[in-house]
mmCIF file of C-alpha atoms and ligand atoms in Angstrom:
data_model
loop_
_atom_site.group_PDB
_atom_site.id
_atom_site.type_symbol
_atom_site.label_atom_id
_atom_site.label_comp_id
_atom_site.label_asym_id
_atom_site.label_seq_id
_atom_site.Cartn_x
_atom_site.Cartn_y
_atom_site.Cartn_z
ATOM 1 C CA UNK A 286 -94.320 7.988 -78.395
ATOM 2 C CA UNK A 287 -97.696 6.310 -78.468
ATOM 3 C CA UNK A 288 -99.854 9.380 -78.028
ATOM 4 C CA UNK A 289 -101.685 7.784 -75.098
ATOM 5 C CA UNK A 290 -102.423 10.224 -72.298
ATOM 6 C CA UNK A 291 -102.981 7.784 -69.484
ATOM 7 C CA UNK A 292 -99.445 7.634 -68.111
ATOM 8 C CA UNK A 293 -98.003 10.492 -66.146
ATOM 9 C CA UNK A 294 -94.504 9.252 -65.441
ATOM 10 C CA UNK A 295 -91.681 11.740 -65.884
ATOM 11 C CA UNK A 296 -88.482 10.955 -67.705
ATOM 12 C CA UNK A 297 -85.397 13.159 -67.730
ATOM 13 C CA UNK A 298 -82.604 12.299 -70.128
ATOM 14 C CA UNK A 299 -79.128 13.849 -70.169
ATOM 15 C CA UNK A 300 -80.287 17.075 -68.563
ATOM 16 C CA UNK A 301 -77.700 19.817 -68.210
ATOM 17 C CA UNK A 302 -78.342 23.311 -66.944
ATOM 18 C CA UNK A 303 -75.765 26.066 -66.963
ATOM 19 C CA UNK A 304 -76.208 29.581 -65.608
ATOM 20 C CA UNK A 305 -73.226 31.370 -67.197
ATOM 21 C CA UNK A 306 -70.272 29.627 -65.573
ATOM 22 C CA UNK A 307 -72.345 27.714 -62.984
ATOM 23 C CA UNK A 308 -73.175 24.110 -63.890
ATOM 24 C CA UNK A 309 -76.341 23.834 -61.776
ATOM 25 C CA UNK A 310 -77.383 20.389 -63.085
ATOM 26 C CA UNK A 311 -75.133 17.872 -64.829
ATOM 27 C CA UNK A 312 -75.725 14.621 -66.779
ATOM 28 C CA UNK A 313 -79.026 14.161 -65.046
ATOM 29 C CA UNK A 314 -81.187 11.109 -65.857
ATOM 30 C CA UNK A 315 -84.290 10.249 -63.836
ATOM 31 C CA UNK A 316 -87.284 7.973 -64.402
ATOM 32 C CA UNK A 317 -90.313 8.648 -62.244
ATOM 33 C CA UNK A 318 -93.051 6.068 -62.544
ATOM 34 C CA UNK A 319 -96.675 6.754 -63.192
ATOM 35 C CA UNK A 320 -98.257 7.811 -59.869
ATOM 36 C CA UNK A 321 -95.008 7.701 -57.938
ATOM 37 C CA UNK A 322 -93.971 10.173 -55.217
ATOM 38 C CA UNK A 323 -90.291 10.960 -55.679
ATOM 39 C CA UNK A 324 -88.293 13.268 -53.446
ATOM 40 C CA UNK A 325 -85.326 15.279 -54.745
ATOM 41 C CA UNK A 326 -83.033 15.674 -51.762
ATOM 42 C CA UNK A 327 -79.754 17.465 -51.286
ATOM 43 C CA UNK A 328 -78.015 20.390 -49.624
ATOM 44 C CA UNK A 329 -78.658 24.008 -50.571
ATOM 45 C CA UNK A 330 -77.387 24.797 -54.058
ATOM 46 C CA UNK A 331 -77.193 21.200 -55.295
ATOM 47 C CA UNK A 332 -79.616 21.914 -58.156
ATOM 48 C CA UNK A 333 -82.847 20.316 -56.991
ATOM 49 C CA UNK A 334 -85.036 23.403 -57.494
ATOM 50 C CA UNK A 335 -83.516 23.878 -60.921
ATOM 51 C CA UNK A 336 -84.525 20.298 -61.860
ATOM 52 C CA UNK A 337 -88.068 20.960 -60.659
ATOM 53 C CA UNK A 338 -88.289 24.272 -62.496
ATOM 54 C CA UNK A 339 -87.121 22.604 -65.701
ATOM 55 C CA UNK A 340 -89.872 19.989 -65.351
ATOM 56 C CA UNK A 341 -92.363 22.808 -64.795
ATOM 57 C CA UNK A 342 -91.056 24.655 -67.850
ATOM 58 C CA UNK A 343 -89.949 27.684 -65.822
ATOM 59 C CA UNK A 344 -86.323 27.047 -66.735
ATOM 60 C CA UNK A 345 -84.988 25.809 -70.051
ATOM 61 C CA UNK A 346 -82.422 22.990 -69.985
ATOM 62 C CA UNK A 347 -79.120 23.772 -71.690
ATOM 63 C CA UNK A 348 -79.361 20.270 -73.151
ATOM 64 C CA UNK A 349 -81.305 17.047 -72.641
ATOM 65 C CA UNK A 350 -84.958 16.079 -72.881
ATOM 66 C CA UNK A 351 -87.963 15.953 -70.556
ATOM 67 C CA UNK A 352 -90.952 13.696 -71.110
ATOM 68 C CA UNK A 353 -94.206 13.659 -69.179
ATOM 69 C CA UNK A 354 -96.306 10.623 -69.899
ATOM 70 C CA UNK A 355 -95.846 9.844 -73.548
ATOM 71 C CA UNK A 356 -95.110 13.405 -74.619
ATOM 72 C CA UNK A 357 -91.818 15.180 -74.904
ATOM 73 C CA UNK A 358 -92.385 18.534 -73.201
ATOM 74 C CA UNK A 359 -88.869 20.011 -73.328
ATOM 75 C CA UNK A 360 -89.946 22.925 -75.528
ATOM 76 C CA UNK A 361 -93.510 23.333 -74.311
ATOM 77 C CA UNK A 362 -94.740 26.358 -72.377
ATOM 78 C CA UNK A 363 -95.431 25.732 -68.653
ATOM 79 C CA UNK A 364 -99.173 26.079 -69.257
ATOM 80 C CA UNK A 365 -99.084 23.295 -71.857
ATOM 81 C CA UNK A 366 -97.361 20.758 -69.602
ATOM 82 C CA UNK A 367 -100.275 19.973 -67.344
ATOM 83 C CA UNK A 368 -98.257 20.267 -64.150
ATOM 84 C CA UNK A 369 -99.067 22.214 -60.977
ATOM 85 C CA UNK A 370 -96.430 23.579 -58.641
ATOM 86 C CA UNK A 371 -96.706 24.313 -54.921
ATOM 87 C CA UNK A 372 -94.065 26.699 -53.611
ATOM 88 C CA UNK A 373 -92.619 27.488 -50.234
ATOM 89 C CA UNK A 374 -94.004 31.011 -50.473
ATOM 90 C CA UNK A 375 -97.596 30.475 -51.342
ATOM 91 C CA UNK A 376 -99.053 33.883 -52.084
ATOM 92 C CA UNK A 377 -102.780 33.686 -51.535
ATOM 93 C CA UNK A 378 -104.858 36.671 -52.639
ATOM 94 C CA UNK A 379 -105.677 38.371 -49.323
ATOM 95 C CA UNK A 380 -108.836 40.093 -50.539
ATOM 96 C CA UNK A 381 -110.370 36.875 -51.906
ATOM 97 C CA UNK A 382 -112.161 34.174 -49.947
ATOM 98 C CA UNK A 383 -110.763 30.655 -49.800
ATOM 99 C CA UNK A 384 -113.324 29.639 -52.412
ATOM 100 C CA UNK A 385 -112.266 32.464 -54.744
ATOM 101 C CA UNK A 386 -108.578 31.701 -54.167
ATOM 102 C CA UNK A 387 -109.173 28.074 -55.101
ATOM 103 C CA UNK A 388 -111.138 28.880 -58.221
ATOM 104 C CA UNK A 389 -109.126 31.878 -59.448
ATOM 105 C CA UNK A 390 -106.662 29.980 -61.659
ATOM 106 C CA UNK A 391 -109.494 28.056 -63.282
ATOM 107 C CA UNK A 392 -111.432 31.260 -63.917
ATOM 108 C CA UNK A 393 -108.358 32.717 -65.636
ATOM 109 C CA UNK A 394 -108.243 29.630 -67.802
ATOM 110 C CA UNK A 395 -111.875 30.291 -68.707
ATOM 111 C CA UNK A 396 -113.314 27.072 -67.390
ATOM 112 C CA UNK A 397 -117.088 26.963 -67.119
ATOM 113 C CA UNK A 398 -118.613 28.136 -63.837
ATOM 114 C CA UNK A 399 -120.140 24.711 -63.116
ATOM 115 C CA UNK A 400 -116.803 22.969 -63.733
ATOM 116 C CA UNK A 401 -114.999 25.444 -61.447
ATOM 117 C CA UNK A 402 -117.581 24.934 -58.704
ATOM 118 C CA UNK A 403 -117.364 21.175 -58.839
ATOM 119 C CA UNK A 404 -113.552 21.130 -58.847
ATOM 120 C CA UNK A 405 -113.374 23.611 -55.966
ATOM 121 C CA UNK A 406 -115.834 21.651 -53.912
ATOM 122 C CA UNK A 407 -114.006 18.367 -54.617
ATOM 123 C CA UNK A 408 -110.670 19.879 -53.574
ATOM 124 C CA UNK A 409 -112.202 21.481 -50.492
ATOM 125 C CA UNK A 410 -113.615 18.127 -49.482
ATOM 126 C CA UNK A 411 -110.340 16.266 -50.016
ATOM 127 C CA UNK A 412 -108.423 18.852 -47.985
ATOM 128 C CA UNK A 413 -111.051 19.407 -45.284
ATOM 129 C CA UNK A 414 -111.570 23.038 -46.301
ATOM 130 C CA UNK A 415 -115.361 22.881 -46.740
ATOM 131 C CA UNK A 416 -116.191 24.993 -43.727
ATOM 132 C CA UNK A 417 -113.465 27.524 -44.480
ATOM 133 C CA UNK A 418 -114.570 28.426 -48.011
ATOM 134 C CA UNK A 419 -116.119 31.826 -47.058
ATOM 135 C CA UNK A 420 -113.071 32.949 -45.040
ATOM 136 C CA UNK A 421 -110.242 35.162 -46.222
ATOM 137 C CA UNK A 422 -106.560 34.088 -45.836
ATOM 138 C CA UNK A 423 -106.100 36.512 -42.914
ATOM 139 C CA UNK A 424 -108.664 34.497 -40.959
ATOM 140 C CA UNK A 425 -106.788 31.200 -41.396
ATOM 141 C CA UNK A 426 -103.983 29.499 -39.496
ATOM 142 C CA UNK A 427 -100.638 28.858 -41.228
ATOM 143 C CA UNK A 428 -101.536 25.232 -41.821
ATOM 144 C CA UNK A 429 -104.925 26.113 -43.251
ATOM 145 C CA UNK A 430 -103.326 28.644 -45.598
ATOM 146 C CA UNK A 431 -100.856 26.044 -46.820
ATOM 147 C CA UNK A 432 -103.769 23.675 -47.342
ATOM 148 C CA UNK A 433 -105.443 26.311 -49.547
ATOM 149 C CA UNK A 434 -102.184 26.589 -51.508
ATOM 150 C CA UNK A 435 -102.291 22.818 -51.993
ATOM 151 C CA UNK A 436 -105.930 23.133 -53.010
ATOM 152 C CA UNK A 437 -105.066 25.642 -55.711
ATOM 153 C CA UNK A 438 -102.770 23.045 -57.263
ATOM 154 C CA UNK A 439 -105.332 20.301 -56.726
ATOM 155 C CA UNK A 440 -108.172 22.024 -58.599
ATOM 156 C CA UNK A 441 -106.040 22.090 -61.725
ATOM 157 C CA UNK A 442 -106.170 18.288 -61.709
ATOM 158 C CA UNK A 443 -102.707 18.144 -63.226
ATOM 159 C CA UNK A 444 -100.854 15.095 -64.459
ATOM 160 C CA UNK A 445 -97.921 15.896 -62.170
ATOM 161 C CA UNK A 446 -97.646 17.818 -58.888
ATOM 162 C CA UNK A 447 -94.373 19.609 -58.220
ATOM 163 C CA UNK A 448 -93.583 20.670 -54.662
ATOM 164 C CA UNK A 449 -90.736 23.073 -53.941
ATOM 165 C CA UNK A 450 -89.987 22.893 -50.208
ATOM 166 C CA UNK A 451 -93.659 23.601 -49.465
ATOM 167 C CA UNK A 452 -93.361 23.106 -45.715
ATOM 168 C CA UNK A 453 -90.195 24.961 -44.853
ATOM 169 C CA UNK A 454 -91.995 28.089 -43.631
ATOM 170 C CA UNK A 455 -94.158 26.159 -41.184
ATOM 171 C CA UNK A 456 -93.322 25.399 -37.570
ATOM 172 C CA UNK A 457 -92.297 21.859 -36.572
ATOM 173 C CA UNK A 458 -95.761 20.674 -35.533
ATOM 174 C CA UNK A 459 -97.449 22.034 -38.643
ATOM 175 C CA UNK A 460 -94.750 20.554 -40.846
ATOM 176 C CA UNK A 461 -95.504 17.160 -39.392
ATOM 177 C CA UNK A 462 -99.217 17.664 -39.942
ATOM 178 C CA UNK A 463 -98.832 18.831 -43.535
ATOM 179 C CA UNK A 464 -96.376 16.050 -44.324
ATOM 180 C CA UNK A 465 -99.038 13.549 -43.300
ATOM 181 C CA UNK A 466 -101.556 15.509 -45.366
ATOM 182 C CA UNK A 467 -99.423 15.318 -48.511
ATOM 183 C CA UNK A 468 -98.805 11.590 -47.968
ATOM 184 C CA UNK A 469 -102.546 11.043 -47.567
ATOM 185 C CA UNK A 470 -103.268 13.143 -50.643
ATOM 186 C CA UNK A 471 -100.864 11.062 -52.663
ATOM 187 C CA UNK A 472 -102.424 7.835 -51.448
ATOM 188 C CA UNK A 473 -105.839 9.105 -52.375
ATOM 189 C CA UNK A 474 -105.059 10.695 -55.745
ATOM 190 C CA UNK A 475 -102.238 8.437 -56.946
ATOM 191 C CA UNK A 476 -100.974 11.306 -59.070
ATOM 192 C CA UNK A 477 -97.270 11.562 -59.881
ATOM 193 C CA UNK A 478 -95.599 13.896 -57.382
ATOM 194 C CA UNK A 479 -92.094 15.321 -57.295
ATOM 195 C CA UNK A 480 -91.111 16.882 -54.023
ATOM 196 C CA UNK A 481 -87.991 18.982 -53.393
ATOM 197 C CA UNK A 482 -86.532 19.254 -49.912
ATOM 198 C CA UNK A 483 -83.242 19.463 -48.043
ATOM 199 C CA UNK A 484 -84.862 17.817 -45.019
ATOM 200 C CA UNK A 485 -83.855 14.177 -44.931
ATOM 201 C CA UNK A 486 -86.650 13.232 -42.506
ATOM 202 C CA UNK A 487 -89.219 14.633 -44.924
ATOM 203 C CA UNK A 488 -87.564 12.675 -47.733
ATOM 204 C CA UNK A 489 -87.449 9.421 -45.768
ATOM 205 C CA UNK A 490 -91.063 9.641 -44.648
ATOM 206 C CA UNK A 491 -92.666 10.892 -47.871
ATOM 207 C CA UNK A 492 -90.743 9.490 -50.790
ATOM 208 C CA UNK A 493 -91.346 6.160 -52.461
ATOM 209 C CA UNK A 494 -87.946 6.809 -53.960
ATOM 210 C CA UNK A 495 -85.386 9.449 -53.075
ATOM 211 C CA UNK A 496 -83.056 11.058 -55.598
ATOM 212 C CA UNK A 497 -80.065 12.372 -53.653
ATOM 213 C CA UNK A 498 -78.195 15.198 -55.390
ATOM 214 C CA UNK A 499 -74.841 16.852 -54.869
ATOM 215 C CA UNK A 500 -73.275 19.618 -56.963
ATOM 216 C CA UNK A 501 -75.795 19.110 -59.748
ATOM 217 C CA UNK A 502 -75.148 15.369 -59.959
ATOM 218 C CA UNK A 503 -77.422 12.495 -59.005
ATOM 219 C CA UNK A 504 -75.743 10.441 -56.286
ATOM 220 C CA UNK A 505 -78.317 7.732 -55.665
ATOM 221 C CA UNK A 506 -81.903 6.995 -56.648
ATOM 222 C CA UNK A 507 -83.574 4.343 -54.527
ATOM 223 C CA UNK A 508 -86.311 3.680 -51.935
ATOM 224 C CA UNK A 509 -85.661 5.398 -48.573
ATOM 225 C CA UNK A 510 -84.598 2.298 -46.640
ATOM 226 C CA UNK A 511 -82.205 1.254 -49.350
ATOM 227 C CA UNK A 512 -80.622 4.714 -49.306
ATOM 228 C CA UNK A 513 -80.303 4.442 -45.522
ATOM 229 C CA UNK A 514 -78.983 0.894 -45.423
ATOM 230 C CA UNK A 515 -76.846 0.921 -48.554
ATOM 231 C CA UNK A 516 -75.836 4.531 -49.207
ATOM 232 C CA UNK A 517 -74.031 4.732 -52.557
ATOM 233 C CA UNK A 518 -71.208 6.792 -51.112
ATOM 234 C CA UNK A 519 -70.017 8.603 -48.015
ATOM 235 C CA UNK A 520 -71.791 11.830 -48.981
ATOM 236 C CA UNK A 521 -75.172 10.068 -49.112
ATOM 237 C CA UNK A 522 -74.399 8.147 -45.907
ATOM 238 C CA UNK A 523 -73.706 11.402 -44.074
ATOM 239 C CA UNK A 524 -76.689 13.232 -45.524
ATOM 240 C CA UNK A 525 -79.267 10.628 -44.474
ATOM 241 C CA UNK A 526 -79.771 9.745 -40.822
ATOM 242 C CA UNK A 527 -80.068 11.703 -37.588
ATOM 243 C CA UNK A 528 -77.841 11.695 -35.647
ATOM 244 C CA UNK A 529 -75.580 11.231 -38.638
ATOM 245 C CA UNK A 530 -73.531 8.140 -39.350
ATOM 246 C CA UNK A 531 -70.284 7.848 -37.330
ATOM 247 C CA UNK A 532 -67.130 7.710 -39.406
ATOM 248 C CA UNK A 533 -63.436 7.120 -38.973
ATOM 249 C CA UNK A 534 -60.683 7.237 -41.609
ATOM 250 C CA UNK A 535 -58.244 4.320 -41.774
ATOM 251 C CA UNK A 536 -57.184 1.446 -43.925
ATOM 252 C CA UNK A 537 -58.465 -1.956 -44.935
ATOM 253 C CA UNK A 538 -55.642 -4.452 -44.436
ATOM 254 C CA UNK A 539 -55.613 -7.928 -45.891
ATOM 255 C CA UNK A 540 -54.836 -10.528 -43.201
ATOM 256 C CA UNK A 541 -54.345 -14.201 -44.005
ATOM 257 C CA UNK A 542 -57.904 -15.315 -43.356
ATOM 258 C CA UNK A 543 -59.827 -12.061 -43.553
ATOM 259 C CA UNK A 544 -59.644 -8.275 -43.951
ATOM 260 C CA UNK A 545 -59.436 -5.855 -41.072
ATOM 261 C CA UNK A 546 -60.304 -2.169 -40.907
ATOM 262 C CA UNK A 547 -57.498 -0.471 -39.012
ATOM 263 C CA UNK A 548 -57.325 3.032 -37.501
ATOM 264 C CA UNK A 549 -55.349 4.163 -34.436
ATOM 265 C CA UNK A 550 -56.509 1.931 -31.509
ATOM 266 C CA UNK A 551 -59.327 0.518 -33.647
ATOM 267 C CA UNK A 552 -59.341 -2.876 -35.360
ATOM 268 C CA UNK A 553 -62.535 -4.175 -36.857
ATOM 269 C CA UNK A 554 -62.648 -7.456 -38.798
ATOM 270 C CA UNK A 555 -64.480 -7.124 -42.107
ATOM 271 C CA UNK A 556 -65.997 -10.225 -43.591
ATOM 272 C CA UNK A 557 -66.079 -10.700 -47.312
ATOM 273 C CA UNK A 558 -64.161 -7.525 -48.209
ATOM 274 C CA UNK A 559 -62.113 -7.895 -51.385
ATOM 275 C CA UNK A 560 -60.593 -4.419 -51.136
ATOM 276 C CA UNK A 561 -57.455 -3.223 -49.399
ATOM 277 C CA UNK A 562 -56.195 0.334 -49.027
ATOM 278 C CA UNK A 563 -57.307 3.662 -47.590
ATOM 279 C CA UNK A 564 -60.961 3.687 -46.548
ATOM 280 C CA UNK A 565 -63.527 5.216 -44.217
ATOM 281 C CA UNK A 566 -65.563 3.092 -41.833
ATOM 282 C CA UNK A 567 -69.169 4.216 -41.274
ATOM 283 C CA UNK A 568 -71.312 2.990 -38.393
ATOM 284 C CA UNK A 569 -74.897 4.088 -37.756
ATOM 285 C CA UNK A 570 -75.592 5.136 -34.124
ATOM 286 C CA UNK A 571 -77.944 2.167 -33.643
ATOM 287 C CA UNK A 572 -75.283 -0.300 -34.817
ATOM 288 C CA UNK A 573 -73.171 0.407 -31.736
ATOM 289 C CA UNK A 574 -73.514 -1.483 -28.452
ATOM 290 C CA UNK A 575 -71.802 -0.181 -25.334
ATOM 291 C CA UNK A 576 -71.147 -1.883 -21.989
ATOM 292 C CA UNK A 577 -69.108 -1.250 -18.862
ATOM 293 C CA UNK A 578 -67.065 -4.383 -19.643
ATOM 294 C CA UNK A 579 -64.085 -3.249 -21.718
ATOM 295 C CA UNK A 580 -62.767 -6.730 -22.528
ATOM 296 C CA UNK A 581 -63.136 -8.407 -25.865
ATOM 297 C CA UNK A 582 -64.573 -5.298 -27.534
ATOM 298 C CA UNK A 583 -63.838 -3.464 -30.781
ATOM 299 C CA UNK A 584 -62.444 -0.503 -28.873
ATOM 300 C CA UNK A 585 -62.748 1.431 -25.643
ATOM 301 C CA UNK A 586 -64.327 4.898 -25.534
ATOM 302 C CA UNK A 587 -65.109 7.553 -22.968
ATOM 303 C CA UNK A 588 -68.645 8.823 -22.393
ATOM 304 C CA UNK A 589 -68.781 12.579 -23.027
ATOM 305 C CA UNK A 590 -72.433 13.386 -22.518
ATOM 306 C CA UNK A 591 -75.889 11.853 -22.570
ATOM 307 C CA UNK A 592 -79.095 12.869 -24.317
ATOM 308 C CA UNK A 593 -82.066 10.958 -22.883
ATOM 309 C CA UNK A 594 -84.893 11.283 -25.402
ATOM 310 C CA UNK A 595 -87.396 9.064 -23.621
ATOM 311 C CA UNK A 596 -87.688 6.403 -26.297
ATOM 312 C CA UNK A 597 -83.909 6.163 -26.722
ATOM 313 C CA UNK A 598 -80.686 7.352 -25.161
ATOM 314 C CA UNK A 599 -78.006 9.051 -27.237
ATOM 315 C CA UNK A 600 -74.552 8.520 -25.771
ATOM 316 C CA UNK A 601 -71.838 10.814 -27.119
ATOM 317 C CA UNK A 602 -68.485 9.065 -27.052
ATOM 318 C CA UNK A 603 -64.902 10.133 -27.356
ATOM 319 C CA UNK A 604 -63.418 7.315 -29.404
ATOM 320 C CA UNK A 605 -59.870 6.458 -30.460
ATOM 321 C CA UNK A 606 -58.424 8.171 -33.548
ATOM 322 C CA UNK A 607 -59.843 11.511 -32.318
ATOM 323 C CA UNK A 608 -63.379 10.581 -33.241
ATOM 324 C CA UNK A 609 -66.527 11.784 -31.589
ATOM 325 C CA UNK A 610 -69.218 9.192 -32.125
ATOM 326 C CA UNK A 611 -72.763 8.815 -30.952
ATOM 327 C CA UNK A 612 -74.495 5.596 -29.945
ATOM 328 C CA UNK A 613 -78.267 5.158 -29.884
ATOM 329 C CA UNK A 614 -79.031 2.763 -27.032
ATOM 330 C CA UNK A 615 -81.802 1.522 -24.777
ATOM 331 C CA UNK A 616 -83.219 4.433 -22.719
ATOM 332 C CA UNK A 617 -82.746 2.391 -19.536
ATOM 333 C CA UNK A 618 -78.992 2.021 -20.063
ATOM 334 C CA UNK A 619 -77.068 3.606 -17.195
ATOM 335 C CA UNK A 620 -73.726 5.357 -17.586
ATOM 336 C CA UNK A 621 -72.254 8.728 -16.761
ATOM 337 C CA UNK A 622 -69.959 11.265 -18.403
ATOM 338 C CA UNK A 623 -66.278 10.418 -17.936
ATOM 339 C CA UNK A 624 -66.911 6.670 -17.734
ATOM 340 C CA UNK A 625 -64.944 4.230 -19.906
ATOM 341 C CA UNK A 626 -67.125 1.886 -21.943
ATOM 342 C CA UNK A 627 -66.428 -1.034 -24.226
ATOM 343 C CA UNK A 628 -67.762 -0.506 -27.767
ATOM 344 C CA UNK A 629 -68.959 -3.338 -29.987
ATOM 345 C CA UNK A 630 -70.024 -2.740 -33.544
ATOM 346 C CA UNK A 631 -72.720 -4.730 -35.295
ATOM 347 C CA UNK A 632 -70.578 -6.507 -37.903
ATOM 348 C CA UNK A 633 -73.542 -7.103 -40.164
ATOM 349 C CA UNK A 634 -74.200 -3.376 -40.489
ATOM 350 C CA UNK A 635 -70.817 -1.856 -41.154
ATOM 351 C CA UNK A 636 -70.241 0.464 -44.084
ATOM 352 C CA UNK A 637 -66.851 0.893 -45.698
ATOM 353 C CA UNK A 638 -66.245 3.614 -48.266
ATOM 354 C CA UNK A 639 -63.219 3.894 -50.529
ATOM 355 C CA UNK A 640 -61.925 5.324 -53.783
ATOM 356 C CA UNK A 641 -61.952 8.881 -55.135
ATOM 357 C CA UNK A 642 -65.755 9.013 -54.966
ATOM 358 C CA UNK A 643 -65.769 7.357 -51.523
ATOM 359 C CA UNK A 644 -68.127 4.697 -52.775
ATOM 360 C CA UNK A 645 -69.680 1.989 -50.632
ATOM 361 C CA UNK A 646 -67.719 -1.259 -50.802
ATOM 362 C CA UNK A 647 -69.566 -4.497 -51.115
ATOM 363 C CA UNK A 648 -69.224 -6.575 -47.930
ATOM 364 C CA UNK A 649 -70.728 -10.012 -47.555
ATOM 365 C CA UNK A 650 -70.669 -10.747 -43.816
ATOM 366 C CA UNK A 651 -72.259 -14.176 -44.124
ATOM 367 C CA UNK A 652 -69.474 -15.519 -46.342
ATOM 368 C CA UNK A 653 -66.787 -15.964 -43.728
ATOM 369 C CA UNK A 654 -66.433 -15.987 -39.967
ATOM 370 C CA UNK A 655 -64.464 -13.241 -38.276
HETATM 371 P P1 ATP B 103 -81.879 25.510 -52.279
HETATM 372 O O1 ATP B 103 -82.224 24.344 -51.405
HETATM 373 O O2 ATP B 103 -81.014 26.519 -51.572
HETATM 374 O O3 ATP B 103 -83.065 26.106 -52.960
HETATM 375 P P2 ATP B 103 -81.177 24.000 -54.653
HETATM 376 O O4 ATP B 103 -80.565 22.686 -54.433
HETATM 377 O O5 ATP B 103 -82.620 24.016 -54.996
HETATM 378 O O6 ATP B 103 -80.882 24.953 -53.434
HETATM 379 P P3 ATP B 103 -80.803 25.502 -57.064
HETATM 380 O O7 ATP B 103 -81.684 26.620 -56.635
HETATM 381 O O8 ATP B 103 -81.324 24.565 -58.070
HETATM 382 O O9 ATP B 103 -80.313 24.669 -55.790
HETATM 383 O O10 ATP B 103 -79.418 26.119 -57.581
HETATM 384 C C1 ATP B 103 -78.374 25.323 -58.100
HETATM 385 C C2 ATP B 103 -77.205 26.225 -58.475
HETATM 386 O O11 ATP B 103 -77.562 27.062 -59.569
HETATM 387 C C3 ATP B 103 -76.757 27.141 -57.360
HETATM 388 O O12 ATP B 103 -75.355 27.259 -57.430
HETATM 389 C C4 ATP B 103 -77.425 28.453 -57.710
HETATM 390 O O13 ATP B 103 -76.679 29.536 -57.211
HETATM 391 C C5 ATP B 103 -77.429 28.426 -59.215
HETATM 392 N N1 ATP B 103 -78.553 29.151 -59.792
HETATM 393 C C6 ATP B 103 -79.869 28.842 -59.633
HETATM 394 N N2 ATP B 103 -80.645 29.700 -60.324
HETATM 395 C C7 ATP B 103 -79.815 30.589 -60.924
HETATM 396 C C8 ATP B 103 -80.010 31.720 -61.788
HETATM 397 N N3 ATP B 103 -81.230 32.095 -62.192
HETATM 398 N N4 ATP B 103 -78.907 32.384 -62.205
HETATM 399 C C9 ATP B 103 -77.667 31.985 -61.844
HETATM 400 N N5 ATP B 103 -77.413 30.932 -61.031
HETATM 401 C C10 ATP B 103 -78.474 30.239 -60.589
#
């Protein structure tokens, strides 16, 4: 501890949280850099809100330590941690104007009137609320109300912003708008932000790094593209990506010159795979090419249905080994339900998962020919 107050990184060490017999968070370590925007992502009940609440001081860890900047804050009251939290259910005071809502917390903390005014006007400017200051919440749209909720956190000028699914009550268009707003805010303020969501698109588009959680455990902590391209395990691979990654269970078999992934009526050469045994093959929808020619392909599939999305075409396929896969192809591609198509997989983008934790195996496609 140096006592310097200029860094606002967050460091969690060995955090455990039990609620009676529920282990909500287990062996949790996380380093968030000064000014970084990190997203905690995972399915409902995986412990992400509990992590956030522990950082805020609203929940006490069963064991482990939390540092913000150069201070250990594990035993500090929420008000002494210099963090501001934005919730999903932002309760604005209906009888107060936007200006009064923004300044209320500061007034309670007995800041001087001039300081309150200048902070409120700065926040209003940053969030484009200047012209709305005299209105009451009832006279605002959903997006404007959420912006006021953001503003209330902003005026506190905290060292760390904590967001708990702040956009989940908004409709799709507003969510998109507010997501851009939060990204812009982060770019402008460069304050450390921790953002909880179960929406993988939100995580991919907002986070500089994503911490993926499952059953209270950290699964992977990496930049979004790395999580997408090299998911640590099958759980992460399935959680990130829409439509989700295609999978098939089978076996990696060692042939004389190379390994092959084998499942009923599927044989895919794997370059540079040192493993053999039971495994799951994962293929992203965009790593699949289909054609009417069924010769010299990885396998043959039947088109089930088509989803033309304008910029891309999703082709749902009935594949061997009872698998239903989806391919993301050029929107101009022509095929119809019931048709047989040849499927080729992009060998440089295959994922193979194996072991009790279904971890990603290292493949090095450039090492050998297939
Ligand atoms: P969601 O996305 O649904 O909010 P989450 O990932 O944020 O889920 P948490 O709210 O952190 O998950 O909950 C993690 C686990 O801890 C869950 O099993 C939950 O039921 C449990 N839990 C959370 N808070 C309490 C509490 N106060 N008392 C008992 N169990 C709790």
